[in-house]
Amino acid sequence: MSRGVAYMLIATFFFSTMNVCVKLLPHIPAVEIVFFRSIISLVISLIILRSVKVNIWGKNRKYLILRGVSGAIALILYFRMMQAIPLASATVILFLSPIFTTIIGIFMNNEKVKPVQWLFFLISFLGIVLIKGFDARVPLFFVITGIIASAASGLAYNCIRKLNTSEHPMVIIFYFPLITIPVTGAISSFQWKMPDGYDWLILLAVGVLTQTAQYFMTKSYQLEEVSKVASLRYLGIIYALFFGFLLFDEHFNWKVYVGMAITLSGVILNIWYKHNRLRFDMGIFKDWLTN
């Protein structure tokens, strides 16, 4: 297993745990949660950047700012959706982001995607359709919200890849709260809900978990092709189903488990193909895979 793949697996676990924390705060506006999360991220980023003596402003500010803006849009919309619908359903809808990541990556990063990989993505997407099923708890409004969040995530991930190794991972992460704090702070002032008791600990956990997940995700995208590691986020469905059942009493029918197996099959097939692409391209299936 490459370091890029390992980093994405770690990031997926921390993102899933963070999702649980957000789900535990339905009474706090999503924008406000993002605001608190951004403050924590800003403080941690500055401390680390100062300790390693890295220029906090970076070199390629165009893509750093674009990454911050697109990431902010994605997170605000995702948190709002996650508060309103079942955890697993929200996670499933956001799993459209690797598809947007792959499509945008073709134009932004000149990445090559073989036809057979689109088949694997389709397999995963069909699995997601089965997982979602006919859930009356998921209004069309939040489906659209999730699709927009997924597209914004895909753009953010490609910005990270565009920056590649030219920027320190913490500089890339730093630009997110730098842009998000003034925006979410202004919006939150019109609908402020003061956290109470354990809310503060949960908000702290959201910030720390997200910061850790962002670091490993950023390292992953810097080390591997976006289309290779982005699909690993699909594995978060396992955590979503488990935490949803254990903590929020979310129940689904047998289609969910069939869909989970299909989704994971598409992910595994894509990773397997990426590792064995050269052998395949030189083999008897070359024409089918490359034409």
Coordinates of C-alpha atoms in Angstrom, one line a residue:
M1 CA 0.0 0.0 0.0
S2 CA 1.4 3.4 -1.0
R3 CA 1.7 6.3 1.5
G4 CA -0.9 8.3 -0.5
V5 CA -3.5 5.5 -0.1
A6 CA -2.7 5.0 3.6
Y7 CA -3.1 8.7 4.2
M8 CA -6.5 8.8 2.6
L9 CA -7.7 5.8 4.7
I10 CA -6.7 7.7 7.8
A11 CA -8.4 10.9 6.6
T12 CA -11.6 9.0 5.9
F13 CA -11.8 7.7 9.4
F14 CA -11.3 11.1 11.0
F15 CA -13.8 12.7 8.6
S16 CA -16.3 10.1 9.5
T17 CA -15.8 10.7 13.3
M18 CA -16.2 14.5 12.6
N19 CA -19.5 13.8 10.9
V20 CA -20.8 12.2 14.0
C21 CA -19.9 15.3 16.0
V22 CA -21.7 17.6 13.6
K23 CA -24.7 15.3 13.8
L24 CA -24.7 15.7 17.5
L25 CA -25.3 19.4 17.2
P26 CA -28.6 19.8 15.3
H27 CA -29.5 22.8 17.4
I28 CA -26.4 24.8 16.2
P29 CA -26.6 26.4 12.7
A30 CA -24.3 24.7 10.2
V31 CA -22.6 28.0 9.3
E32 CA -21.8 28.6 13.0
I33 CA -20.3 25.1 13.3
V34 CA -18.1 25.9 10.3
F35 CA -17.1 29.2 12.0
F36 CA -15.9 27.5 15.2
R37 CA -14.2 24.8 13.2
S38 CA -12.4 27.4 11.1
I39 CA -11.1 29.3 14.2
I40 CA -9.6 26.1 15.6
S41 CA -8.1 25.2 12.2
L42 CA -6.6 28.7 11.9
V43 CA -5.0 28.5 15.3
I44 CA -3.5 25.0 14.8
S45 CA -2.3 25.9 11.3
L46 CA -0.6 29.1 12.5
I47 CA 1.1 27.3 15.4
I48 CA 2.4 24.5 13.1
L49 CA 3.5 26.9 10.3
R50 CA 5.4 29.1 12.8
S51 CA 7.1 26.1 14.3
V52 CA 8.4 24.9 11.0
K53 CA 9.1 28.4 9.8
V54 CA 7.1 28.2 6.6
N55 CA 5.7 31.3 4.8
I56 CA 2.0 31.2 5.7
W57 CA 1.0 33.0 2.4
G58 CA 2.4 30.4 0.1
K59 CA 3.5 30.8 -3.5
N60 CA 0.5 30.0 -5.8
R61 CA -2.1 32.2 -4.1
K62 CA -4.6 31.9 -7.1
Y63 CA -5.2 28.2 -6.4
L64 CA -4.8 28.5 -2.7
I65 CA -7.7 31.0 -2.6
L66 CA -9.8 28.9 -5.0
R67 CA -9.2 25.9 -2.8
G68 CA -10.3 27.9 0.2
V69 CA -13.4 29.3 -1.4
S70 CA -14.5 25.9 -2.9
G71 CA -13.8 24.1 0.3
A72 CA -15.8 26.6 2.3
I73 CA -18.8 26.2 0.0
A74 CA -18.6 22.4 0.2
L75 CA -18.3 22.3 4.0
I76 CA -21.1 24.7 4.8
L77 CA -23.6 22.9 2.4
Y78 CA -22.5 19.5 3.6
F79 CA -22.9 20.3 7.3
R80 CA -26.4 21.7 6.6
M81 CA -27.4 18.6 4.7
M82 CA -25.9 16.3 7.3
Q83 CA -27.9 17.9 10.1
A84 CA -31.2 17.4 8.3
I85 CA -31.0 13.9 6.9
P86 CA -29.7 10.5 8.1
L87 CA -25.9 10.3 8.5
A88 CA -25.5 7.4 6.0
S89 CA -27.7 9.2 3.3
A90 CA -25.7 12.4 3.7
T91 CA -22.4 10.5 3.4
V92 CA -23.7 8.7 0.3
I93 CA -24.7 11.9 -1.5
L94 CA -21.3 13.4 -0.8
F95 CA -19.7 10.3 -2.4
L96 CA -20.5 11.9 -5.7
S97 CA -17.5 14.1 -5.1
P98 CA -14.9 11.6 -6.5
I99 CA -16.9 11.6 -9.8
F100 CA -16.7 15.4 -10.0
T101 CA -13.1 15.2 -8.9
T102 CA -12.3 12.9 -11.8
I103 CA -14.1 15.0 -14.3
I104 CA -12.6 18.3 -13.2
G105 CA -9.2 16.6 -12.9
I106 CA -9.2 15.9 -16.7
F107 CA -9.3 19.6 -17.4
M108 CA -7.4 21.0 -14.5
N109 CA -4.6 18.5 -14.1
N110 CA -4.5 16.7 -17.4
E111 CA -5.0 13.4 -15.7
K112 CA -5.8 10.3 -17.8
V113 CA -8.8 8.2 -17.0
K114 CA -9.2 4.9 -18.8
P115 CA -12.7 3.9 -20.0
V116 CA -12.7 0.9 -17.7
Q117 CA -12.3 3.2 -14.7
W118 CA -15.5 5.0 -15.7
L119 CA -17.1 1.5 -15.5
F120 CA -15.8 1.1 -12.0
F121 CA -17.1 4.6 -11.0
L122 CA -20.4 3.6 -12.5
I123 CA -20.5 0.5 -10.4
S124 CA -19.8 2.5 -7.2
F125 CA -22.5 5.0 -8.2
L126 CA -25.1 2.3 -8.7
G127 CA -24.2 1.0 -5.3
I128 CA -24.8 4.5 -3.9
V129 CA -28.2 4.6 -5.6
L130 CA -29.2 1.4 -3.9
I131 CA -28.0 2.6 -0.5
K132 CA -30.0 5.8 -0.8
G133 CA -33.0 3.9 -2.1
F134 CA -36.4 5.5 -1.6
D135 CA -35.7 7.3 1.6
A136 CA -38.6 9.7 2.4
R137 CA -36.3 11.4 4.9
V138 CA -34.2 12.9 2.1
P139 CA -36.0 15.8 0.4
L140 CA -35.0 16.9 -3.1
F141 CA -33.7 20.2 -1.7
F142 CA -31.0 18.4 0.3
V143 CA -30.1 16.1 -2.6
I144 CA -29.4 19.2 -4.7
T145 CA -27.5 20.7 -1.8
G146 CA -25.4 17.6 -1.6
I147 CA -24.7 17.6 -5.4
I148 CA -23.5 21.2 -5.2
A149 CA -21.3 20.4 -2.2
S150 CA -19.9 17.4 -4.1
A151 CA -19.0 19.5 -7.1
A152 CA -17.3 22.1 -4.9
S153 CA -15.4 19.4 -3.1
G154 CA -14.2 18.0 -6.5
L155 CA -12.9 21.5 -7.4
A156 CA -11.1 21.8 -4.0
Y157 CA -9.4 18.5 -4.4
N158 CA -8.1 19.3 -7.8
C159 CA -6.7 22.6 -6.5
I160 CA -4.8 20.6 -4.0
R161 CA -3.4 18.4 -6.7
K162 CA -2.6 21.5 -8.8
L163 CA -0.5 22.8 -6.0
N164 CA 1.1 19.5 -5.7
T165 CA 4.4 19.6 -3.8
S166 CA 4.9 23.4 -4.3
E167 CA 3.1 24.2 -1.1
H168 CA 3.4 23.0 2.4
P169 CA 0.3 21.0 3.3
M170 CA -0.4 23.3 6.3
V171 CA -0.3 26.3 4.0
I172 CA -3.1 24.8 1.8
I173 CA -5.1 24.0 4.9
F174 CA -4.4 27.5 6.3
Y175 CA -6.2 29.2 3.4
F176 CA -9.5 27.5 4.2
P177 CA -10.1 29.1 7.6
L178 CA -8.5 32.4 6.3
I179 CA -11.4 32.7 3.8
T180 CA -14.1 30.9 5.8
I181 CA -13.9 32.8 9.1
P182 CA -15.0 36.3 7.8
V183 CA -17.7 34.8 5.7
T184 CA -19.3 32.4 8.2
G185 CA -18.7 34.9 11.0
A186 CA -20.8 37.5 9.2
I187 CA -23.6 35.1 8.4
S188 CA -23.6 33.6 11.9
S189 CA -24.1 37.1 13.4
F190 CA -27.7 37.0 12.0
Q191 CA -28.6 33.6 13.5
W192 CA -26.3 33.1 16.4
K193 CA -27.0 30.3 18.8
M194 CA -24.8 30.2 21.9
P195 CA -23.3 26.7 22.5
D196 CA -24.0 25.3 25.9
G197 CA -22.3 22.7 28.1
Y198 CA -20.9 19.8 26.1
D199 CA -21.5 21.7 22.9
W200 CA -18.2 23.4 23.4
L201 CA -16.3 20.0 23.6
I202 CA -18.1 18.7 20.5
L203 CA -17.2 21.9 18.6
L204 CA -13.6 21.5 19.7
A205 CA -13.6 17.9 18.5
V206 CA -15.1 19.0 15.1
G207 CA -12.2 21.4 14.7
V208 CA -9.4 19.0 15.8
L209 CA -10.7 16.0 13.9
T210 CA -11.3 18.0 10.7
Q211 CA -7.8 19.5 10.9
T212 CA -6.2 16.1 11.3
A213 CA -8.3 14.7 8.4
Q214 CA -7.5 17.6 6.2
Y215 CA -3.8 17.2 6.8
F216 CA -3.8 13.5 5.8
M217 CA -6.1 14.1 2.8
T218 CA -3.9 16.9 1.6
K219 CA -0.8 14.8 1.8
S220 CA -2.7 12.0 0.0
Y221 CA -3.7 14.2 -2.9
Q222 CA -0.1 15.6 -3.2
L223 CA 1.4 12.1 -3.4
E224 CA -1.1 10.3 -5.7
E225 CA -3.3 11.0 -8.7
V226 CA -6.6 12.5 -7.7
S227 CA -8.6 9.8 -9.5
K228 CA -6.8 7.1 -7.7
V229 CA -7.3 8.2 -4.1
A230 CA -10.5 10.2 -4.3
S231 CA -12.6 7.0 -4.6
L232 CA -11.2 5.8 -1.2
R233 CA -13.6 8.2 0.4
Y234 CA -16.4 5.7 -0.5
L235 CA -15.1 3.6 2.4
G236 CA -16.7 6.1 4.8
I237 CA -20.1 4.5 4.1
I238 CA -19.1 1.7 6.5
Y239 CA -18.5 4.2 9.3
A240 CA -21.6 6.1 8.5
L241 CA -23.8 3.1 8.6
F242 CA -22.2 1.9 11.9
F243 CA -22.3 5.2 13.7
G244 CA -25.8 6.0 12.3
F245 CA -27.2 2.8 13.7
L246 CA -25.3 2.9 17.0
L247 CA -25.7 6.5 17.9
F248 CA -28.8 7.8 16.0
D249 CA -30.9 4.6 15.6
E250 CA -30.9 5.0 11.8
H251 CA -32.3 1.8 10.2
F252 CA -32.1 0.8 6.5
N253 CA -33.4 -2.2 4.5
W254 CA -31.4 -4.9 2.9
K255 CA -30.7 -2.8 -0.2
V256 CA -28.3 -0.7 1.9
Y257 CA -26.1 -3.7 2.5
V258 CA -26.2 -4.8 -1.2
G259 CA -25.4 -1.2 -2.2
M260 CA -22.5 -1.1 0.2
A261 CA -21.0 -4.3 -1.3
I262 CA -21.4 -2.9 -4.8
T263 CA -19.9 0.4 -3.9
L264 CA -16.9 -1.1 -2.3
S265 CA -16.5 -3.5 -5.3
G266 CA -16.2 -0.5 -7.6
V267 CA -13.6 1.2 -5.3
I268 CA -11.5 -2.0 -4.9
L269 CA -11.6 -2.6 -8.6
N270 CA -10.4 0.9 -9.4
I271 CA -7.5 0.7 -6.9
W272 CA -6.6 -2.8 -8.2
Y273 CA -6.6 -1.6 -11.8
K274 CA -4.5 1.5 -11.0
H275 CA -1.8 -0.7 -9.5
N276 CA -1.8 -3.1 -12.4
R277 CA -2.5 -0.7 -15.3
L278 CA 0.9 -1.2 -17.0
R279 CA 0.4 -4.9 -17.0
F280 CA -3.1 -4.6 -18.4
D281 CA -2.1 -2.1 -21.1
M282 CA 0.5 -4.5 -22.3
G283 CA -1.8 -7.5 -22.1
I284 CA -4.4 -9.1 -24.3
F285 CA -7.1 -6.6 -23.1
K286 CA -5.1 -3.5 -24.2
D287 CA -7.5 -2.6 -27.0
W288 CA -10.6 -2.8 -24.8
L289 CA -9.1 -0.8 -21.9
T290 CA -7.5 2.0 -23.9
N291 CA -9.8 2.6 -26.9

